[in-house]
mmCIF file of C-alpha atoms and ligand atoms in Angstrom:
data_model
loop_
_atom_site.group_PDB
_atom_site.id
_atom_site.type_symbol
_atom_site.label_atom_id
_atom_site.label_comp_id
_atom_site.label_asym_id
_atom_site.label_seq_id
_atom_site.Cartn_x
_atom_site.Cartn_y
_atom_site.Cartn_z
ATOM 1 C CA MET A 1 -26.715 10.615 -7.333
ATOM 2 C CA THR A 2 -23.611 9.420 -8.044
ATOM 3 C CA ARG A 3 -22.149 6.303 -6.487
ATOM 4 C CA VAL A 4 -20.682 6.570 -3.126
ATOM 5 C CA THR A 5 -17.971 4.155 -2.974
ATOM 6 C CA ARG A 6 -14.427 5.949 -3.335
ATOM 7 C CA ALA A 7 -10.915 5.250 -1.577
ATOM 8 C CA SER A 8 -9.936 8.300 0.197
ATOM 9 C CA ILE A 9 -6.068 8.981 -0.187
ATOM 10 C CA ASN A 10 -4.496 11.102 2.559
ATOM 11 C CA LEU A 11 -0.913 12.419 0.788
ATOM 12 C CA THR A 12 0.133 13.539 4.427
ATOM 13 C CA ALA A 13 -0.072 10.417 5.810
ATOM 14 C CA LEU A 14 1.843 8.763 3.054
ATOM 15 C CA ARG A 15 4.949 12.072 3.900
ATOM 16 C CA HIS A 16 4.846 11.050 7.057
ATOM 17 C CA ASN A 17 4.782 6.797 6.547
ATOM 18 C CA LEU A 18 8.135 8.425 4.013
ATOM 19 C CA THR A 19 9.415 9.852 6.972
ATOM 20 C CA MET A 20 9.168 7.057 9.247
ATOM 21 C CA ALA A 21 11.115 5.148 6.949
ATOM 22 C CA LYS A 22 14.006 7.486 7.118
ATOM 23 C CA GLN A 23 13.834 7.489 10.484
ATOM 24 C CA ALA A 24 14.190 3.640 10.620
ATOM 25 C CA ALA A 25 16.948 4.095 7.878
ATOM 26 C CA PRO A 26 18.331 7.054 8.361
ATOM 27 C CA ASP A 27 22.008 6.891 6.666
ATOM 28 C CA THR A 28 21.092 5.654 3.420
ATOM 29 C CA LYS A 29 19.046 6.962 0.383
ATOM 30 C CA HIS A 30 15.202 6.121 -0.114
ATOM 31 C CA MET A 31 13.745 4.877 -3.429
ATOM 32 C CA ALA A 32 10.049 4.980 -2.991
ATOM 33 C CA VAL A 33 8.607 2.011 -4.839
ATOM 34 C CA ILE A 34 5.157 2.791 -6.387
ATOM 35 C CA LYS A 35 5.029 0.178 -8.840
ATOM 36 C CA ALA A 36 1.551 -0.939 -9.928
ATOM 37 C CA ASN A 37 -0.528 2.448 -9.742
ATOM 38 C CA ALA A 38 1.333 3.105 -6.248
ATOM 39 C CA TYR A 39 -0.361 -0.235 -4.852
ATOM 40 C CA GLY A 40 -3.442 1.234 -6.063
ATOM 41 C CA HIS A 41 -2.845 4.646 -4.016
ATOM 42 C CA GLY A 42 -2.944 6.363 -7.773
ATOM 43 C CA MET A 43 0.638 6.460 -9.419
ATOM 44 C CA LEU A 44 1.346 10.063 -10.268
ATOM 45 C CA PRO A 45 -0.205 12.085 -6.816
ATOM 46 C CA VAL A 46 1.612 9.491 -5.123
ATOM 47 C CA ALA A 47 5.120 10.384 -6.957
ATOM 48 C CA LYS A 48 4.175 14.026 -6.991
ATOM 49 C CA ALA A 49 4.001 14.112 -2.958
ATOM 50 C CA LEU A 50 7.029 12.138 -2.534
ATOM 51 C CA GLU A 51 9.376 14.807 -3.138
ATOM 52 C CA GLN A 52 11.669 13.771 -0.068
ATOM 53 C CA ALA A 53 12.272 10.831 -2.115
ATOM 54 C CA ASP A 54 15.800 10.290 -3.688
ATOM 55 C CA ALA A 55 14.602 8.055 -6.209
ATOM 56 C CA LEU A 56 10.927 6.183 -7.480
ATOM 57 C CA ALA A 57 10.983 2.880 -8.463
ATOM 58 C CA VAL A 58 8.363 0.864 -11.327
ATOM 59 C CA ALA A 59 7.950 -2.171 -12.696
ATOM 60 C CA CYS A 60 8.548 -1.293 -16.413
ATOM 61 C CA VAL A 61 8.985 0.559 -18.364
ATOM 62 C CA ASP A 62 5.602 1.923 -19.463
ATOM 63 C CA GLU A 63 4.550 2.778 -15.934
ATOM 64 C CA ALA A 64 8.330 4.853 -15.953
ATOM 65 C CA VAL A 65 7.487 6.532 -19.179
ATOM 66 C CA GLN A 66 4.234 8.248 -17.911
ATOM 67 C CA LEU A 67 5.453 9.247 -14.724
ATOM 68 C CA ARG A 68 8.382 11.310 -17.009
ATOM 69 C CA GLU A 69 5.660 12.308 -19.525
ATOM 70 C CA ALA A 70 4.242 13.833 -16.346
ATOM 71 C CA GLY A 71 7.066 15.757 -15.879
ATOM 72 C CA ILE A 72 8.616 13.842 -12.781
ATOM 73 C CA ASN A 73 12.369 13.915 -13.572
ATOM 74 C CA LYS A 74 13.540 12.113 -10.335
ATOM 75 C CA PRO A 75 16.022 9.054 -10.776
ATOM 76 C CA LEU A 76 13.520 6.531 -11.524
ATOM 77 C CA THR A 77 14.099 2.507 -11.896
ATOM 78 C CA ILE A 78 12.786 -0.519 -13.858
ATOM 79 C CA LEU A 79 12.468 -3.466 -11.250
ATOM 80 C CA GLU A 80 11.777 -5.689 -14.310
ATOM 81 C CA GLY A 81 14.527 -3.866 -16.250
ATOM 82 C CA PHE A 82 14.184 -3.817 -20.157
ATOM 83 C CA ILE A 83 12.883 -7.418 -22.436
ATOM 84 C CA ASP A 84 14.484 -6.328 -25.665
ATOM 85 C CA SER A 85 16.190 -3.590 -27.708
ATOM 86 C CA GLN A 86 12.938 -1.313 -28.061
ATOM 87 C CA GLU A 87 12.608 -1.048 -24.147
ATOM 88 C CA LEU A 88 16.538 -0.505 -23.665
ATOM 89 C CA ALA A 89 15.869 2.502 -26.433
ATOM 90 C CA ILE A 90 13.134 3.665 -24.081
ATOM 91 C CA CYS A 91 15.224 3.556 -20.727
ATOM 92 C CA ARG A 92 18.249 5.285 -22.566
ATOM 93 C CA ARG A 93 15.780 8.008 -24.069
ATOM 94 C CA TYR A 94 13.464 8.814 -20.401
ATOM 95 C CA GLN A 95 17.060 8.383 -18.876
ATOM 96 C CA LEU A 96 15.418 5.458 -16.917
ATOM 97 C CA THR A 97 18.098 3.099 -14.601
ATOM 98 C CA PRO A 98 16.764 -0.226 -15.851
ATOM 99 C CA VAL A 99 17.906 -3.694 -13.306
ATOM 100 C CA VAL A 100 19.667 -5.631 -15.160
ATOM 101 C CA HIS A 101 18.839 -9.753 -14.167
ATOM 102 C CA GLN A 102 19.859 -11.543 -16.818
ATOM 103 C CA LEU A 103 23.007 -12.209 -19.130
ATOM 104 C CA GLU A 104 20.622 -11.505 -22.111
ATOM 105 C CA GLN A 105 20.073 -7.890 -21.138
ATOM 106 C CA ILE A 106 24.205 -7.569 -20.761
ATOM 107 C CA SER A 107 24.544 -8.524 -23.853
ATOM 108 C CA LEU A 108 21.418 -6.016 -25.297
ATOM 109 C CA LEU A 109 23.926 -3.970 -24.067
ATOM 110 C CA GLU A 110 27.256 -4.941 -25.577
ATOM 111 C CA ALA A 111 25.679 -4.370 -28.866
ATOM 112 C CA GLU A 112 25.005 -0.867 -28.538
ATOM 113 C CA ARG A 113 26.792 1.738 -29.078
ATOM 114 C CA ALA A 114 25.062 4.676 -27.534
ATOM 115 C CA GLU A 115 26.242 6.733 -24.515
ATOM 116 C CA SER A 116 26.759 5.459 -20.568
ATOM 117 C CA LEU A 117 23.252 3.918 -18.831
ATOM 118 C CA ALA A 118 23.053 4.123 -15.073
ATOM 119 C CA ILE A 119 21.896 0.279 -13.914
ATOM 120 C CA TRP A 120 21.305 -1.673 -11.379
ATOM 121 C CA LEU A 121 23.093 -5.187 -11.694
ATOM 122 C CA LYS A 122 20.416 -7.468 -9.566
ATOM 123 C CA ILE A 123 22.008 -10.618 -7.901
ATOM 124 C CA ASP A 124 19.310 -13.945 -7.054
ATOM 125 C CA THR A 125 20.661 -14.466 -3.503
ATOM 126 C CA GLY A 126 18.118 -16.992 -2.671
ATOM 127 C CA MET A 127 14.362 -15.665 -3.969
ATOM 128 C CA HIS A 128 14.803 -17.377 -6.871
ATOM 129 C CA ARG A 129 12.857 -15.345 -8.918
ATOM 130 C CA LEU A 130 14.692 -12.337 -10.516
ATOM 131 C CA GLY A 131 18.919 -12.219 -10.188
ATOM 132 C CA ILE A 132 22.487 -13.713 -11.952
ATOM 133 C CA SER A 133 23.345 -16.558 -9.311
ATOM 134 C CA PRO A 134 26.444 -15.693 -7.271
ATOM 135 C CA GLU A 135 28.473 -17.993 -9.845
ATOM 136 C CA GLN A 136 28.246 -15.845 -12.549
ATOM 137 C CA ALA A 137 28.157 -12.636 -10.498
ATOM 138 C CA SER A 138 31.447 -11.167 -11.626
ATOM 139 C CA GLN A 139 31.488 -12.724 -15.204
ATOM 140 C CA ALA A 140 28.130 -10.034 -15.635
ATOM 141 C CA TRP A 141 30.507 -7.283 -13.047
ATOM 142 C CA ARG A 142 33.133 -7.777 -15.545
ATOM 143 C CA ARG A 143 31.233 -7.504 -18.822
ATOM 144 C CA LEU A 144 29.139 -4.440 -17.411
ATOM 145 C CA GLN A 145 32.319 -2.461 -16.259
ATOM 146 C CA GLU A 146 33.896 -3.472 -19.765
ATOM 147 C CA CYS A 147 30.485 -2.490 -21.530
ATOM 148 C CA ARG A 148 30.795 0.780 -23.464
ATOM 149 C CA SER A 149 27.394 1.935 -23.218
ATOM 150 C CA VAL A 150 27.133 1.706 -19.349
ATOM 151 C CA ASP A 151 28.410 3.950 -17.371
ATOM 152 C CA ALA A 152 31.256 1.911 -14.709
ATOM 153 C CA SER A 153 30.777 4.090 -12.325
ATOM 154 C CA LYS A 154 26.826 3.507 -12.050
ATOM 155 C CA ILE A 155 26.337 0.253 -11.531
ATOM 156 C CA GLY A 156 24.840 -0.493 -7.907
ATOM 157 C CA LEU A 157 24.240 -3.973 -6.891
ATOM 158 C CA MET A 158 20.703 -5.000 -5.907
ATOM 159 C CA SER A 159 19.043 -7.662 -4.510
ATOM 160 C CA HIS A 160 15.761 -8.730 -3.064
ATOM 161 C CA LEU A 161 14.566 -10.453 0.419
ATOM 162 C CA ALA A 162 12.305 -13.282 0.285
ATOM 163 C CA ASN A 163 11.108 -13.925 3.735
ATOM 164 C CA ALA A 164 11.997 -10.572 5.424
ATOM 165 C CA ASP A 165 8.561 -10.167 6.750
ATOM 166 C CA ASP A 166 9.026 -13.169 9.273
ATOM 167 C CA ARG A 167 11.143 -12.007 12.121
ATOM 168 C CA ALA A 168 12.157 -15.453 13.333
ATOM 169 C CA ASP A 169 12.722 -16.843 9.390
ATOM 170 C CA GLY A 170 16.784 -17.495 9.103
ATOM 171 C CA LYS A 171 16.729 -16.997 4.849
ATOM 172 C CA THR A 172 17.070 -13.303 5.015
ATOM 173 C CA GLU A 173 21.048 -13.458 7.125
ATOM 174 C CA GLN A 174 21.555 -15.834 4.763
ATOM 175 C CA GLN A 175 20.735 -13.588 1.646
ATOM 176 C CA TYR A 176 22.108 -10.739 3.409
ATOM 177 C CA GLN A 177 26.304 -13.140 3.801
ATOM 178 C CA VAL A 178 25.623 -13.824 0.173
ATOM 179 C CA PHE A 179 25.057 -10.298 -0.767
ATOM 180 C CA ASP A 180 27.491 -8.875 1.145
ATOM 181 C CA ARG A 181 29.837 -11.440 0.022
ATOM 182 C CA VAL A 182 29.092 -11.098 -3.733
ATOM 183 C CA ARG A 183 29.592 -6.816 -3.214
ATOM 184 C CA HIS A 184 33.055 -7.821 -1.696
ATOM 185 C CA GLN A 185 34.196 -9.453 -4.682
ATOM 186 C CA PHE A 186 33.816 -6.276 -6.530
ATOM 187 C CA ALA A 187 35.688 -3.815 -4.179
ATOM 188 C CA ASP A 188 38.602 -2.318 -5.681
ATOM 189 C CA SER A 189 40.652 -1.354 -3.027
ATOM 190 C CA ASP A 190 38.314 -0.532 -0.227
ATOM 191 C CA THR A 191 35.167 0.715 -2.155
ATOM 192 C CA ALA A 192 32.638 -1.591 -2.693
ATOM 193 C CA PRO A 193 29.558 -0.514 -4.652
ATOM 194 C CA ILE A 194 26.467 1.109 -4.067
ATOM 195 C CA ALA A 195 24.250 -1.573 -2.825
ATOM 196 C CA SER A 196 20.793 -1.810 -2.431
ATOM 197 C CA LEU A 197 19.103 -5.254 -0.642
ATOM 198 C CA ALA A 198 16.050 -4.058 1.816
ATOM 199 C CA ASN A 199 12.298 -3.472 1.063
ATOM 200 C CA SER A 200 10.110 -2.373 4.201
ATOM 201 C CA ALA A 201 10.073 -5.508 5.783
ATOM 202 C CA GLY A 202 14.103 -5.217 5.425
ATOM 203 C CA ILE A 203 13.852 -1.503 6.741
ATOM 204 C CA LEU A 204 11.604 -2.217 9.466
ATOM 205 C CA GLY A 205 13.154 -5.450 10.655
ATOM 206 C CA TRP A 206 16.323 -5.681 10.041
ATOM 207 C CA LYS A 207 18.916 -3.035 10.395
ATOM 208 C CA GLN A 208 22.160 -4.814 8.580
ATOM 209 C CA THR A 209 20.379 -5.168 4.675
ATOM 210 C CA HIS A 210 20.179 -1.015 4.386
ATOM 211 C CA PHE A 211 23.357 -0.935 2.452
ATOM 212 C CA ASP A 212 23.611 2.743 0.840
ATOM 213 C CA TRP A 213 19.895 2.297 -1.042
ATOM 214 C CA VAL A 214 16.908 1.171 0.362
ATOM 215 C CA ARG A 215 13.353 0.303 -1.516
ATOM 216 C CA PRO A 216 10.153 0.707 0.870
ATOM 217 C CA GLY A 217 7.426 -0.056 -0.987
ATOM 218 C CA ILE A 218 4.130 -1.013 1.412
ATOM 219 C CA MET A 219 5.284 0.998 4.293
ATOM 220 C CA LEU A 220 4.484 4.305 2.881
ATOM 221 C CA TYR A 221 0.778 3.200 2.456
ATOM 222 C CA GLY A 222 0.842 2.346 5.914
ATOM 223 C CA ILE A 223 0.905 -0.963 5.995
ATOM 224 C CA SER A 224 3.035 -3.159 7.917
ATOM 225 C CA PRO A 225 5.656 -5.645 5.892
ATOM 226 C CA LEU A 226 5.591 -7.806 9.134
ATOM 227 C CA LEU A 227 3.870 -10.873 10.116
ATOM 228 C CA ASN A 228 1.372 -9.926 12.645
ATOM 229 C CA HIS A 229 1.740 -6.446 12.889
ATOM 230 C CA GLN A 230 -0.082 -3.571 11.960
ATOM 231 C CA GLY A 231 1.267 -0.196 10.212
ATOM 232 C CA ALA A 232 0.454 1.293 13.595
ATOM 233 C CA ASP A 233 3.383 -0.499 15.143
ATOM 234 C CA HIS A 234 5.873 1.041 13.346
ATOM 235 C CA GLY A 235 3.870 4.642 14.225
ATOM 236 C CA LEU A 236 2.852 4.257 10.371
ATOM 237 C CA GLN A 237 -0.456 6.291 9.099
ATOM 238 C CA PRO A 238 -3.150 4.412 6.545
ATOM 239 C CA VAL A 239 -2.837 6.248 3.269
ATOM 240 C CA MET A 240 -5.927 4.662 1.361
ATOM 241 C CA THR A 241 -9.201 4.501 3.606
ATOM 242 C CA LEU A 242 -12.191 2.948 1.493
ATOM 243 C CA LYS A 243 -15.509 3.862 1.898
ATOM 244 C CA SER A 244 -19.169 3.237 0.812
ATOM 245 C CA CYS A 245 -22.754 3.895 2.454
ATOM 246 C CA LEU A 246 -25.730 1.518 3.573
ATOM 247 C CA ILE A 247 -28.302 1.615 0.851
ATOM 248 C CA ALA A 248 -30.637 -0.058 2.377
ATOM 249 C CA ILE A 249 -32.094 -1.585 6.330
ATOM 250 C CA ASN A 250 -33.646 -4.855 6.392
ATOM 251 C CA THR A 251 -35.077 -6.995 8.482
ATOM 252 C CA HIS A 252 -34.628 -10.522 8.209
ATOM 253 C CA LYS A 253 -36.586 -13.352 10.297
ATOM 254 C CA ARG A 254 -34.820 -16.069 12.229
ATOM 255 C CA GLY A 255 -33.667 -18.971 9.560
ATOM 256 C CA GLU A 256 -33.601 -16.907 6.486
ATOM 257 C CA ALA A 257 -30.824 -17.132 4.671
ATOM 258 C CA ILE A 258 -28.917 -14.193 3.092
ATOM 259 C CA GLY A 259 -27.245 -13.613 -0.336
ATOM 260 C CA TYR A 260 -25.960 -16.000 -3.075
ATOM 261 C CA GLY A 261 -26.143 -19.584 -1.533
ATOM 262 C CA GLY A 262 -27.474 -18.509 1.188
ATOM 263 C CA SER A 263 -24.411 -19.333 3.165
ATOM 264 C CA TRP A 264 -25.702 -17.757 6.028
ATOM 265 C CA SER A 265 -28.768 -17.871 8.073
ATOM 266 C CA CYS A 266 -30.578 -15.714 11.049
ATOM 267 C CA PRO A 267 -29.682 -16.969 14.046
ATOM 268 C CA GLU A 268 -32.545 -14.765 15.050
ATOM 269 C CA ASP A 269 -34.715 -11.655 13.803
ATOM 270 C CA MET A 270 -32.280 -9.033 12.946
ATOM 271 C CA SER A 271 -31.345 -5.882 11.386
ATOM 272 C CA ILE A 272 -29.074 -6.636 8.375
ATOM 273 C CA GLY A 273 -27.611 -3.593 6.417
ATOM 274 C CA VAL A 274 -26.878 -3.223 2.575
ATOM 275 C CA VAL A 275 -22.874 -1.884 1.738
ATOM 276 C CA ALA A 276 -22.771 -0.518 -1.968
ATOM 277 C CA ILE A 277 -19.744 -2.087 -2.467
ATOM 278 C CA GLY A 278 -18.378 -5.602 -3.630
ATOM 279 C CA TYR A 279 -15.802 -7.850 -5.623
ATOM 280 C CA GLY A 280 -16.478 -5.238 -8.606
ATOM 281 C CA ASP A 281 -15.039 -2.414 -7.130
ATOM 282 C CA GLY A 282 -12.252 -5.242 -5.490
ATOM 283 C CA TYR A 283 -13.558 -5.631 -1.906
ATOM 284 C CA PRO A 284 -12.051 -9.362 -1.737
ATOM 285 C CA ARG A 285 -14.669 -12.257 -2.647
ATOM 286 C CA HIS A 286 -12.844 -14.149 0.002
ATOM 287 C CA ALA A 287 -13.477 -12.079 2.851
ATOM 288 C CA ALA A 288 -15.281 -14.770 5.274
ATOM 289 C CA ALA A 289 -17.920 -13.721 7.260
ATOM 290 C CA GLY A 290 -17.265 -11.999 10.722
ATOM 291 C CA THR A 291 -14.905 -9.689 8.257
ATOM 292 C CA PRO A 292 -14.617 -6.049 10.078
ATOM 293 C CA VAL A 293 -16.027 -3.247 8.616
ATOM 294 C CA LEU A 294 -16.616 0.278 10.594
ATOM 295 C CA ILE A 295 -20.596 1.777 10.625
ATOM 296 C CA ASN A 296 -20.496 5.325 12.228
ATOM 297 C CA GLY A 297 -17.173 4.446 13.634
ATOM 298 C CA GLN A 298 -18.796 1.204 15.696
ATOM 299 C CA ARG A 299 -17.115 -2.044 14.167
ATOM 300 C CA ALA A 300 -20.167 -4.716 12.312
ATOM 301 C CA THR A 301 -19.211 -7.816 10.608
ATOM 302 C CA LEU A 302 -19.869 -8.840 7.033
ATOM 303 C CA ILE A 303 -22.404 -12.040 6.872
ATOM 304 C CA GLY A 304 -22.725 -13.701 3.397
ATOM 305 C CA ARG A 305 -21.293 -13.756 0.450
ATOM 306 C CA VAL A 306 -19.718 -10.525 -0.823
ATOM 307 C CA SER A 307 -21.519 -10.138 -4.370
ATOM 308 C CA MET A 308 -20.261 -7.948 -7.134
ATOM 309 C CA ASP A 309 -21.943 -4.422 -6.042
ATOM 310 C CA MET A 310 -22.800 -4.874 -2.779
ATOM 311 C CA MET A 311 -22.150 -6.935 0.443
ATOM 312 C CA THR A 312 -24.407 -7.700 3.853
ATOM 313 C CA VAL A 313 -23.536 -6.593 7.405
ATOM 314 C CA ASP A 314 -24.501 -7.973 10.594
ATOM 315 C CA LEU A 315 -26.486 -4.484 12.220
ATOM 316 C CA ARG A 316 -27.297 -6.117 15.743
ATOM 317 C CA GLY A 317 -26.213 -4.213 18.578
ATOM 318 C CA LEU A 318 -25.043 -1.023 16.785
ATOM 319 C CA GLN A 319 -26.546 2.067 17.589
ATOM 320 C CA ASN A 320 -28.508 5.055 15.667
ATOM 321 C CA ILE A 321 -27.789 3.212 12.217
ATOM 322 C CA LYS A 322 -29.635 5.179 9.377
ATOM 323 C CA LEU A 323 -29.595 4.621 5.689
ATOM 324 C CA GLY A 324 -26.513 6.659 4.210
ATOM 325 C CA ASP A 325 -24.030 6.194 6.793
ATOM 326 C CA GLU A 326 -20.448 5.947 6.088
ATOM 327 C CA VAL A 327 -18.909 2.405 5.984
ATOM 328 C CA ILE A 328 -15.055 2.299 6.075
ATOM 329 C CA LEU A 329 -13.821 -1.869 4.479
ATOM 330 C CA TRP A 330 -10.574 -0.851 5.606
ATOM 331 C CA GLY A 331 -8.037 2.252 6.584
ATOM 332 C CA GLU A 332 -8.520 4.706 9.116
ATOM 333 C CA GLY A 333 -9.824 3.108 12.191
ATOM 334 C CA LEU A 334 -9.753 -0.339 10.517
ATOM 335 C CA ALA A 335 -6.619 -2.265 9.573
ATOM 336 C CA THR A 336 -5.924 -3.331 6.166
ATOM 337 C CA GLU A 337 -3.774 -5.778 7.522
ATOM 338 C CA GLU A 338 -6.868 -7.228 9.762
ATOM 339 C CA VAL A 339 -9.157 -7.505 6.801
ATOM 340 C CA ALA A 340 -6.726 -8.655 4.922
ATOM 341 C CA GLN A 341 -6.200 -11.925 7.503
ATOM 342 C CA HIS A 342 -9.971 -12.653 7.269
ATOM 343 C CA ALA A 343 -9.523 -12.877 3.190
ATOM 344 C CA GLY A 344 -7.000 -14.962 3.063
ATOM 345 C CA THR A 345 -4.688 -12.654 1.657
ATOM 346 C CA ILE A 346 -1.899 -10.025 2.462
ATOM 347 C CA ALA A 347 -3.038 -6.343 2.374
ATOM 348 C CA TYR A 348 -0.681 -5.441 -0.440
ATOM 349 C CA ASP A 349 -3.107 -7.426 -2.365
ATOM 350 C CA LEU A 350 -6.560 -5.611 -0.762
ATOM 351 C CA VAL A 351 -5.042 -2.143 -1.751
ATOM 352 C CA CYS A 352 -3.553 -2.825 -5.086
ATOM 353 C CA GLY A 353 -6.936 -4.945 -6.029
ATOM 354 C CA ILE A 354 -9.456 -1.233 -5.973
ATOM 355 C CA ASN A 355 -10.794 -1.234 -9.804
ATOM 356 C CA PRO A 356 -11.346 2.051 -12.056
ATOM 357 C CA ARG A 357 -15.291 2.162 -10.978
ATOM 358 C CA VAL A 358 -14.101 3.222 -7.292
ATOM 359 C CA ALA A 359 -13.876 7.015 -7.416
ATOM 360 C CA VAL A 360 -10.147 8.265 -5.873
ATOM 361 C CA GLN A 361 -10.200 11.510 -3.596
ATOM 362 C CA TYR A 362 -7.044 13.282 -2.765
HETATM 363 C C1 PLP V 401 7.874 -4.528 -4.626
HETATM 364 C C2 PLP V 401 9.568 -4.289 -4.049
HETATM 365 C C3 PLP V 401 9.829 -3.746 -3.507
HETATM 366 C C4 PLP V 401 9.326 -2.885 -2.353
HETATM 367 O O1 PLP V 401 8.750 -4.225 -1.700
HETATM 368 P P1 PLP V 401 7.557 -3.697 -0.461
HETATM 369 O O2 PLP V 401 7.460 -4.908 0.507
HETATM 370 O O3 PLP V 401 6.244 -3.017 -0.514
HETATM 371 O O4 PLP V 401 8.566 -2.423 0.882
HETATM 372 C C5 PLP V 401 11.503 -3.203 -3.274
HETATM 373 N N1 PLP V 401 11.960 -4.062 -4.105
HETATM 374 C C6 PLP V 401 12.034 -4.634 -5.283
HETATM 375 C C7 PLP V 401 12.393 -5.331 -6.539
HETATM 376 C C8 PLP V 401 10.337 -5.120 -5.392
HETATM 377 O O5 PLP V 401 9.732 -5.685 -6.921
#
């Protein structure tokens, strides 16, 4: 028998979610973020399904090369940019659009004699991860304008939001203000450079951040970027449904401890199911007792510790349960956001964390 644990990926839902992003930010272009194996959903099938995106974005040069070699010829942004002249050469060879976030990268560009490259100049407006400080922005801008290896008409301005998931947090408005000020410094007459600030949270929660290009990531996969929300609240549909099945149904007596460490004991004589999935598949080991699963469409809860290949569930109160029944860990019918909360993490972490052992079906 082949292992039943699998992630089923709904590409129709993925395309629907891109349409929802376009409805939320109708006057901008959309750069679909498919880094980290498209958040665990499979970078190539996702890239091919997102025909309606204006561009794609990945984290690093290696991811972009894979896409080009598979025949994807959309504009491709490298969010971390290039680290040395070798990576810069790859950007040229494959016509990638790197993010420039350090003055050292500008020096690498200045040392070149090649033809014009399109780039994004990243400004640090408050995230304090990547980006040139607003104080150094004009120097960077001027150097890039004069740099022969950069196409001066194809320098976009970019920044990234740190707290946009929280609608009550004032930082997003501050970051917006800083970004807009920098952008206006570079305006000749009345044409400001092409600008991009919004991630999914910006798209759904902060209209002022839309500018010319938005960069939807998590929302394409049907997951809400906003705190205390679920994808369905924004009309999004789940793309990944993680499934396994019941490989054992056992009866245990009151007081018997279940699994490693015996952290959970039966409060009464009861029936316990064993599901063929564990942290070796990417199911979070930190998921607490009480984390929901869906068995044959009925909600049940995780008990005891998650093992590498298996986990145990409380079958009390469930109807007509038998060996081999399908168990949904997250996705259709069970919000990934809810499971993430029980595991003390965010849904991004769950979908990205699926291991290669899990078969993926499209
Ligand atoms: C990952 C990433 C995004 C997408 O963010 P989501 O929250 O998944 O929408 C956008 N921009 C940058 C720079 C990123 O690193």
